[in-house]
Amino acid sequence: RDLDQAVTLLIEASADKQNARHQSQIQALQIDGNPHDWLATDFLHEDAPHDTKALDAKKPAAPAEPQDDLHRWAFAQDQSHLYFLFQPQAPPDPKTQDQFHYRINLINPKGRIVYAIVWVHTGDCIQQWNTQDGSYLRNVPIDQCHFARAQAFEAKVPKALLPALPHRYKTQAVVWHSFKNRLDTHSATPHRPLQKHNLALFIQYAQ
């Protein structure tokens, strides 16, 4: 019994320290299209370069360019908001009016997209998807959100706008250039505080 309590206290202390560090990192984020404030956080994911592929292997694909290749991305959350970063190897050149489609999908445990944070050449949006048949439902109003684009693409989204988001979900960054027949993806699970039932399970297996 004493051992159980000691292990629980140690793990809770470690989880509290990690959560405090994450909250401090989130508070330092600025949604301005500059990725540098994400580089010192625990949330960043690096994608391998030159790993784009054809959406449809049976069709010809346009030559891969730096803006078609995912470089890094990140996802973080606090009690009220979700935070996103998406950075290609090079940003699209606005002077050439390049088309692009970047997104971070929020995916339920059954592998269905629930919401997608989307940056395209025509603007920004949040899509909601039908988790039963995988069809598009609607665009979520984004007047309470903060989007930015420069060297990278960022967004800050109130959780209240995403009521269908399940407790457990994974995130996936996607370059979806159907007009070039080009695709690049990278998936991860979101950061979450260590819960009490996880502690009990850990102790049970430790014994």
PDB file of C-alpha atoms in Angstrom:
ATOM      1  CA  ARG A   1       0.000   0.000   0.000  1.00  0.00           C
ATOM      2  CA  ASP A   2       2.781   2.429   0.930  1.00  0.00           C
ATOM      3  CA  LEU A   3       4.643   1.485  -2.245  1.00  0.00           C
ATOM      4  CA  ASP A   4       1.523   2.155  -4.329  1.00  0.00           C
ATOM      5  CA  GLN A   5       1.153   5.600  -2.804  1.00  0.00           C
ATOM      6  CA  ALA A   6       4.837   6.393  -3.266  1.00  0.00           C
ATOM      7  CA  VAL A   7       4.803   5.397  -6.954  1.00  0.00           C
ATOM      8  CA  THR A   8       1.583   7.338  -7.523  1.00  0.00           C
ATOM      9  CA  LEU A   9       3.055  10.479  -5.970  1.00  0.00           C
ATOM     10  CA  LEU A  10       6.212  10.181  -8.063  1.00  0.00           C
ATOM     11  CA  ILE A  11       4.329   9.736 -11.323  1.00  0.00           C
ATOM     12  CA  GLU A  12       1.848  12.495 -10.496  1.00  0.00           C
ATOM     13  CA  ALA A  13       4.728  14.854  -9.705  1.00  0.00           C
ATOM     14  CA  SER A  14       6.382  14.019 -13.021  1.00  0.00           C
ATOM     15  CA  ALA A  15       3.089  14.489 -14.916  1.00  0.00           C
ATOM     16  CA  ASP A  16       2.419  17.798 -13.154  1.00  0.00           C
ATOM     17  CA  LYS A  17       5.900  19.026 -14.079  1.00  0.00           C
ATOM     18  CA  GLN A  18       5.399  18.026 -17.724  1.00  0.00           C
ATOM     19  CA  ASN A  19       1.960  19.651 -17.875  1.00  0.00           C
ATOM     20  CA  ALA A  20       3.333  22.859 -16.369  1.00  0.00           C
ATOM     21  CA  ARG A  21       6.139  22.898 -18.935  1.00  0.00           C
ATOM     22  CA  HIS A  22       3.668  22.389 -21.773  1.00  0.00           C
ATOM     23  CA  GLN A  23       1.398  25.170 -20.540  1.00  0.00           C
ATOM     24  CA  SER A  24       4.383  27.510 -20.324  1.00  0.00           C
ATOM     25  CA  GLN A  25       5.360  26.611 -23.888  1.00  0.00           C
ATOM     26  CA  ILE A  26       1.813  27.200 -25.127  1.00  0.00           C
ATOM     27  CA  GLN A  27       1.605  30.600 -23.445  1.00  0.00           C
ATOM     28  CA  ALA A  28       4.748  31.645 -25.336  1.00  0.00           C
ATOM     29  CA  LEU A  29       3.283  30.796 -28.757  1.00  0.00           C
ATOM     30  CA  GLN A  30       2.455  33.638 -31.126  1.00  0.00           C
ATOM     31  CA  ILE A  31       0.170  32.910 -34.058  1.00  0.00           C
ATOM     32  CA  ASP A  32       1.994  35.015 -36.627  1.00  0.00           C
ATOM     33  CA  GLY A  33       3.168  32.632 -39.358  1.00  0.00           C
ATOM     34  CA  ASN A  34       6.663  32.398 -37.871  1.00  0.00           C
ATOM     35  CA  PRO A  35       7.569  28.872 -36.701  1.00  0.00           C
ATOM     36  CA  HIS A  36      10.504  29.825 -34.479  1.00  0.00           C
ATOM     37  CA  ASP A  37       8.542  29.890 -31.211  1.00  0.00           C
ATOM     38  CA  TRP A  38       7.531  26.253 -31.783  1.00  0.00           C
ATOM     39  CA  LEU A  39      11.104  25.017 -32.169  1.00  0.00           C
ATOM     40  CA  ALA A  40      11.796  24.907 -28.430  1.00  0.00           C
ATOM     41  CA  THR A  41       8.548  23.073 -27.573  1.00  0.00           C
ATOM     42  CA  ASP A  42       7.763  19.387 -27.094  1.00  0.00           C
ATOM     43  CA  PHE A  43       5.041  19.514 -29.749  1.00  0.00           C
ATOM     44  CA  LEU A  44       7.072  19.674 -32.949  1.00  0.00           C
ATOM     45  CA  HIS A  45       7.131  16.847 -35.518  1.00  0.00           C
ATOM     46  CA  GLU A  46       9.763  16.748 -38.268  1.00  0.00           C
ATOM     47  CA  ASP A  47       8.892  15.081 -41.568  1.00  0.00           C
ATOM     48  CA  ALA A  48      11.459  13.416 -43.835  1.00  0.00           C
ATOM     49  CA  PRO A  49      12.354  15.496 -46.904  1.00  0.00           C
ATOM     50  CA  HIS A  50      11.681  14.391 -50.463  1.00  0.00           C
ATOM     51  CA  ASP A  51       9.037  11.839 -49.441  1.00  0.00           C
ATOM     52  CA  THR A  52       6.042  13.033 -51.432  1.00  0.00           C
ATOM     53  CA  LYS A  53       4.199  10.462 -53.513  1.00  0.00           C
ATOM     54  CA  ALA A  54       1.463  10.326 -56.117  1.00  0.00           C
ATOM     55  CA  LEU A  55      -2.126  10.449 -54.922  1.00  0.00           C
ATOM     56  CA  ASP A  56      -2.957   8.041 -57.722  1.00  0.00           C
ATOM     57  CA  ALA A  57      -0.016   5.873 -58.782  1.00  0.00           C
ATOM     58  CA  LYS A  58      -1.780   5.066 -62.062  1.00  0.00           C
ATOM     59  CA  LYS A  59      -1.772   8.715 -63.148  1.00  0.00           C
ATOM     60  CA  PRO A  60       1.152  11.022 -63.989  1.00  0.00           C
ATOM     61  CA  ALA A  61       2.281  13.355 -61.232  1.00  0.00           C
ATOM     62  CA  ALA A  62       3.794  16.811 -61.554  1.00  0.00           C
ATOM     63  CA  PRO A  63       7.435  17.170 -60.425  1.00  0.00           C
ATOM     64  CA  ALA A  64       7.642  17.595 -56.652  1.00  0.00           C
ATOM     65  CA  GLU A  65       8.517  21.105 -55.514  1.00  0.00           C
ATOM     66  CA  PRO A  66       9.502  22.332 -52.025  1.00  0.00           C
ATOM     67  CA  GLN A  67       5.990  23.667 -51.347  1.00  0.00           C
ATOM     68  CA  ASP A  68       4.628  20.145 -51.991  1.00  0.00           C
ATOM     69  CA  ASP A  69       6.857  18.627 -49.292  1.00  0.00           C
ATOM     70  CA  LEU A  70       5.968  18.767 -45.585  1.00  0.00           C
ATOM     71  CA  HIS A  71       8.857  20.026 -43.437  1.00  0.00           C
ATOM     72  CA  ARG A  72       7.503  20.212 -39.892  1.00  0.00           C
ATOM     73  CA  TRP A  73       4.219  20.569 -38.046  1.00  0.00           C
ATOM     74  CA  ALA A  74       2.894  20.788 -34.512  1.00  0.00           C
ATOM     75  CA  PHE A  75      -0.234  20.468 -32.421  1.00  0.00           C
ATOM     76  CA  ALA A  76      -0.846  21.636 -28.853  1.00  0.00           C
ATOM     77  CA  GLN A  77      -3.831  22.248 -26.605  1.00  0.00           C
ATOM     78  CA  ASP A  78      -4.789  23.869 -23.342  1.00  0.00           C
ATOM     79  CA  GLN A  79      -8.127  23.969 -21.543  1.00  0.00           C
ATOM     80  CA  SER A  80      -9.773  26.292 -24.066  1.00  0.00           C
ATOM     81  CA  HIS A  81      -7.910  26.210 -27.385  1.00  0.00           C
ATOM     82  CA  LEU A  82      -6.153  24.038 -29.948  1.00  0.00           C
ATOM     83  CA  TYR A  83      -2.967  25.318 -31.585  1.00  0.00           C
ATOM     84  CA  PHE A  84      -1.591  24.243 -34.964  1.00  0.00           C
ATOM     85  CA  LEU A  85       1.557  24.742 -37.025  1.00  0.00           C
ATOM     86  CA  PHE A  86       2.102  23.569 -40.609  1.00  0.00           C
ATOM     87  CA  GLN A  87       5.329  24.313 -42.472  1.00  0.00           C
ATOM     88  CA  PRO A  88       6.253  23.055 -45.964  1.00  0.00           C
ATOM     89  CA  GLN A  89       9.891  22.842 -47.060  1.00  0.00           C
ATOM     90  CA  ALA A  90       9.337  26.239 -48.712  1.00  0.00           C
ATOM     91  CA  PRO A  91       6.248  28.456 -48.615  1.00  0.00           C
ATOM     92  CA  PRO A  92       4.279  28.934 -51.818  1.00  0.00           C
ATOM     93  CA  ASP A  93       5.291  32.056 -53.729  1.00  0.00           C
ATOM     94  CA  PRO A  94       2.354  34.510 -53.669  1.00  0.00           C
ATOM     95  CA  LYS A  95       3.769  36.248 -56.753  1.00  0.00           C
ATOM     96  CA  THR A  96       3.268  33.124 -58.858  1.00  0.00           C
ATOM     97  CA  GLN A  97      -0.167  32.478 -57.326  1.00  0.00           C
ATOM     98  CA  ASP A  98       0.690  28.820 -56.700  1.00  0.00           C
ATOM     99  CA  GLN A  99      -2.220  26.629 -55.710  1.00  0.00           C
ATOM    100  CA  PHE A 100      -1.798  24.710 -52.472  1.00  0.00           C
ATOM    101  CA  HIS A 101      -3.815  22.685 -49.975  1.00  0.00           C
ATOM    102  CA  TYR A 102      -2.393  22.073 -46.496  1.00  0.00           C
ATOM    103  CA  ARG A 103      -4.402  20.546 -43.656  1.00  0.00           C
ATOM    104  CA  ILE A 104      -4.186  19.006 -40.198  1.00  0.00           C
ATOM    105  CA  ASN A 105      -6.850  16.351 -39.711  1.00  0.00           C
ATOM    106  CA  LEU A 106      -8.360  15.462 -36.331  1.00  0.00           C
ATOM    107  CA  ILE A 107      -9.177  11.755 -36.555  1.00  0.00           C
ATOM    108  CA  ASN A 108     -11.322   9.634 -34.226  1.00  0.00           C
ATOM    109  CA  PRO A 109     -10.307   6.153 -32.942  1.00  0.00           C
ATOM    110  CA  LYS A 110     -12.133   4.533 -35.868  1.00  0.00           C
ATOM    111  CA  GLY A 111      -9.921   6.351 -38.360  1.00  0.00           C
ATOM    112  CA  ARG A 112     -12.547   8.862 -39.488  1.00  0.00           C
ATOM    113  CA  ILE A 113     -11.802  12.556 -39.919  1.00  0.00           C
ATOM    114  CA  VAL A 114     -13.938  14.623 -37.525  1.00  0.00           C
ATOM    115  CA  TYR A 115     -12.519  18.068 -38.301  1.00  0.00           C
ATOM    116  CA  ALA A 116      -9.773  19.427 -40.546  1.00  0.00           C
ATOM    117  CA  ILE A 117      -7.864  22.682 -40.095  1.00  0.00           C
ATOM    118  CA  VAL A 118      -7.230  23.805 -43.671  1.00  0.00           C
ATOM    119  CA  TRP A 119      -5.019  26.404 -45.334  1.00  0.00           C
ATOM    120  CA  VAL A 120      -5.529  26.735 -49.108  1.00  0.00           C
ATOM    121  CA  HIS A 121      -4.541  29.332 -51.696  1.00  0.00           C
ATOM    122  CA  THR A 122      -8.076  30.746 -51.583  1.00  0.00           C
ATOM    123  CA  GLY A 123      -8.222  31.154 -47.780  1.00  0.00           C
ATOM    124  CA  ASP A 124      -8.487  29.361 -44.441  1.00  0.00           C
ATOM    125  CA  CYS A 125     -11.255  27.141 -43.116  1.00  0.00           C
ATOM    126  CA  ILE A 126     -12.247  24.425 -40.666  1.00  0.00           C
ATOM    127  CA  GLN A 127     -14.108  21.510 -42.207  1.00  0.00           C
ATOM    128  CA  GLN A 128     -16.404  19.150 -40.328  1.00  0.00           C
ATOM    129  CA  TRP A 129     -16.790  15.619 -41.683  1.00  0.00           C
ATOM    130  CA  ASN A 130     -19.399  12.892 -41.265  1.00  0.00           C
ATOM    131  CA  THR A 131     -17.779  10.149 -39.187  1.00  0.00           C
ATOM    132  CA  GLN A 132     -20.309   7.581 -40.380  1.00  0.00           C
ATOM    133  CA  ASP A 133     -19.704   7.703 -44.128  1.00  0.00           C
ATOM    134  CA  GLY A 134     -16.657   9.982 -44.426  1.00  0.00           C
ATOM    135  CA  SER A 135     -18.496  12.707 -46.339  1.00  0.00           C
ATOM    136  CA  TYR A 136     -17.963  16.455 -45.959  1.00  0.00           C
ATOM    137  CA  LEU A 137     -20.580  18.139 -43.741  1.00  0.00           C
ATOM    138  CA  ARG A 138     -19.881  21.856 -43.481  1.00  0.00           C
ATOM    139  CA  ASN A 139     -17.390  24.627 -42.852  1.00  0.00           C
ATOM    140  CA  VAL A 140     -17.224  25.694 -39.202  1.00  0.00           C
ATOM    141  CA  PRO A 141     -17.429  29.496 -38.686  1.00  0.00           C
ATOM    142  CA  ILE A 142     -13.910  30.798 -37.987  1.00  0.00           C
ATOM    143  CA  ASP A 143     -14.592  34.370 -36.841  1.00  0.00           C
ATOM    144  CA  GLN A 144     -13.425  33.413 -33.315  1.00  0.00           C
ATOM    145  CA  CYS A 145     -10.259  31.716 -34.651  1.00  0.00           C
ATOM    146  CA  HIS A 146      -6.849  33.186 -35.381  1.00  0.00           C
ATOM    147  CA  PHE A 147      -5.147  32.060 -38.598  1.00  0.00           C
ATOM    148  CA  ALA A 148      -1.764  33.262 -39.872  1.00  0.00           C
ATOM    149  CA  ARG A 149       0.464  32.500 -42.836  1.00  0.00           C
ATOM    150  CA  ALA A 150       4.011  33.602 -43.711  1.00  0.00           C
ATOM    151  CA  GLN A 151       6.988  31.232 -43.484  1.00  0.00           C
ATOM    152  CA  ALA A 152       4.557  28.736 -41.980  1.00  0.00           C
ATOM    153  CA  PHE A 153       0.816  28.341 -41.504  1.00  0.00           C
ATOM    154  CA  GLU A 154      -0.684  28.586 -38.003  1.00  0.00           C
ATOM    155  CA  ALA A 155      -4.065  28.537 -36.317  1.00  0.00           C
ATOM    156  CA  LYS A 156      -5.545  28.981 -32.838  1.00  0.00           C
ATOM    157  CA  VAL A 157      -9.007  27.444 -32.547  1.00  0.00           C
ATOM    158  CA  PRO A 158     -11.425  27.576 -29.585  1.00  0.00           C
ATOM    159  CA  LYS A 159     -12.420  24.080 -28.489  1.00  0.00           C
ATOM    160  CA  ALA A 160     -16.007  25.276 -28.127  1.00  0.00           C
ATOM    161  CA  LEU A 161     -16.238  25.448 -31.938  1.00  0.00           C
ATOM    162  CA  LEU A 162     -15.526  21.712 -32.228  1.00  0.00           C
ATOM    163  CA  PRO A 163     -18.202  20.021 -30.075  1.00  0.00           C
ATOM    164  CA  ALA A 164     -18.043  16.734 -32.029  1.00  0.00           C
ATOM    165  CA  LEU A 165     -14.359  16.227 -31.231  1.00  0.00           C
ATOM    166  CA  PRO A 166     -14.000  13.012 -29.186  1.00  0.00           C
ATOM    167  CA  HIS A 167     -11.929  12.722 -26.021  1.00  0.00           C
ATOM    168  CA  ARG A 168      -9.391  10.559 -27.824  1.00  0.00           C
ATOM    169  CA  TYR A 169      -8.210  11.395 -31.327  1.00  0.00           C
ATOM    170  CA  LYS A 170      -5.042  11.579 -33.367  1.00  0.00           C
ATOM    171  CA  THR A 171      -3.668  14.339 -35.570  1.00  0.00           C
ATOM    172  CA  GLN A 172      -2.409  14.065 -39.126  1.00  0.00           C
ATOM    173  CA  ALA A 173      -0.648  16.685 -41.254  1.00  0.00           C
ATOM    174  CA  VAL A 174      -1.328  16.452 -44.989  1.00  0.00           C
ATOM    175  CA  VAL A 175      -0.156  18.102 -48.179  1.00  0.00           C
ATOM    176  CA  TRP A 176      -3.041  17.348 -50.557  1.00  0.00           C
ATOM    177  CA  HIS A 177      -2.250  18.648 -54.029  1.00  0.00           C
ATOM    178  CA  SER A 178      -4.786  16.845 -56.181  1.00  0.00           C
ATOM    179  CA  PHE A 179      -4.112  19.259 -59.045  1.00  0.00           C
ATOM    180  CA  LYS A 180      -0.503  17.971 -59.115  1.00  0.00           C
ATOM    181  CA  ASN A 181      -1.328  14.408 -58.056  1.00  0.00           C
ATOM    182  CA  ARG A 182       0.992  14.905 -55.052  1.00  0.00           C
ATOM    183  CA  LEU A 183       0.583  13.786 -51.416  1.00  0.00           C
ATOM    184  CA  ASP A 184       2.673  13.981 -48.238  1.00  0.00           C
ATOM    185  CA  THR A 185       1.402  12.904 -44.806  1.00  0.00           C
ATOM    186  CA  HIS A 186       2.629  12.546 -41.228  1.00  0.00           C
ATOM    187  CA  SER A 187       0.584  11.326 -38.243  1.00  0.00           C
ATOM    188  CA  ALA A 188       0.920  11.598 -34.467  1.00  0.00           C
ATOM    189  CA  THR A 189      -1.132  11.395 -31.281  1.00  0.00           C
ATOM    190  CA  PRO A 190      -1.812  14.563 -29.272  1.00  0.00           C
ATOM    191  CA  HIS A 191      -0.100  15.399 -26.004  1.00  0.00           C
ATOM    192  CA  ARG A 192      -2.320  14.564 -23.040  1.00  0.00           C
ATOM    193  CA  PRO A 193      -1.941  14.864 -19.252  1.00  0.00           C
ATOM    194  CA  LEU A 194      -1.421  11.578 -17.415  1.00  0.00           C
ATOM    195  CA  GLN A 195      -4.783  10.509 -15.985  1.00  0.00           C
ATOM    196  CA  LYS A 196      -5.520   8.824 -12.643  1.00  0.00           C
ATOM    197  CA  HIS A 197      -6.678   5.571 -14.218  1.00  0.00           C
ATOM    198  CA  ASN A 198      -3.356   5.403 -16.086  1.00  0.00           C
ATOM    199  CA  LEU A 199      -1.549   5.569 -12.749  1.00  0.00           C
ATOM    200  CA  ALA A 200      -3.603   2.724 -11.321  1.00  0.00           C
ATOM    201  CA  LEU A 201      -2.974   0.601 -14.391  1.00  0.00           C
ATOM    202  CA  PHE A 202       0.744   1.317 -14.235  1.00  0.00           C
ATOM    203  CA  ILE A 203       0.906   0.249 -10.592  1.00  0.00           C
ATOM    204  CA  GLN A 204      -1.099  -2.908 -11.315  1.00  0.00           C
ATOM    205  CA  TYR A 205       1.373  -4.011 -13.982  1.00  0.00           C
ATOM    206  CA  ALA A 206       4.368  -2.913 -11.916  1.00  0.00           C
ATOM    207  CA  GLN A 207       3.284  -5.245  -9.142  1.00  0.00           C
TER     208      GLN A 207
END
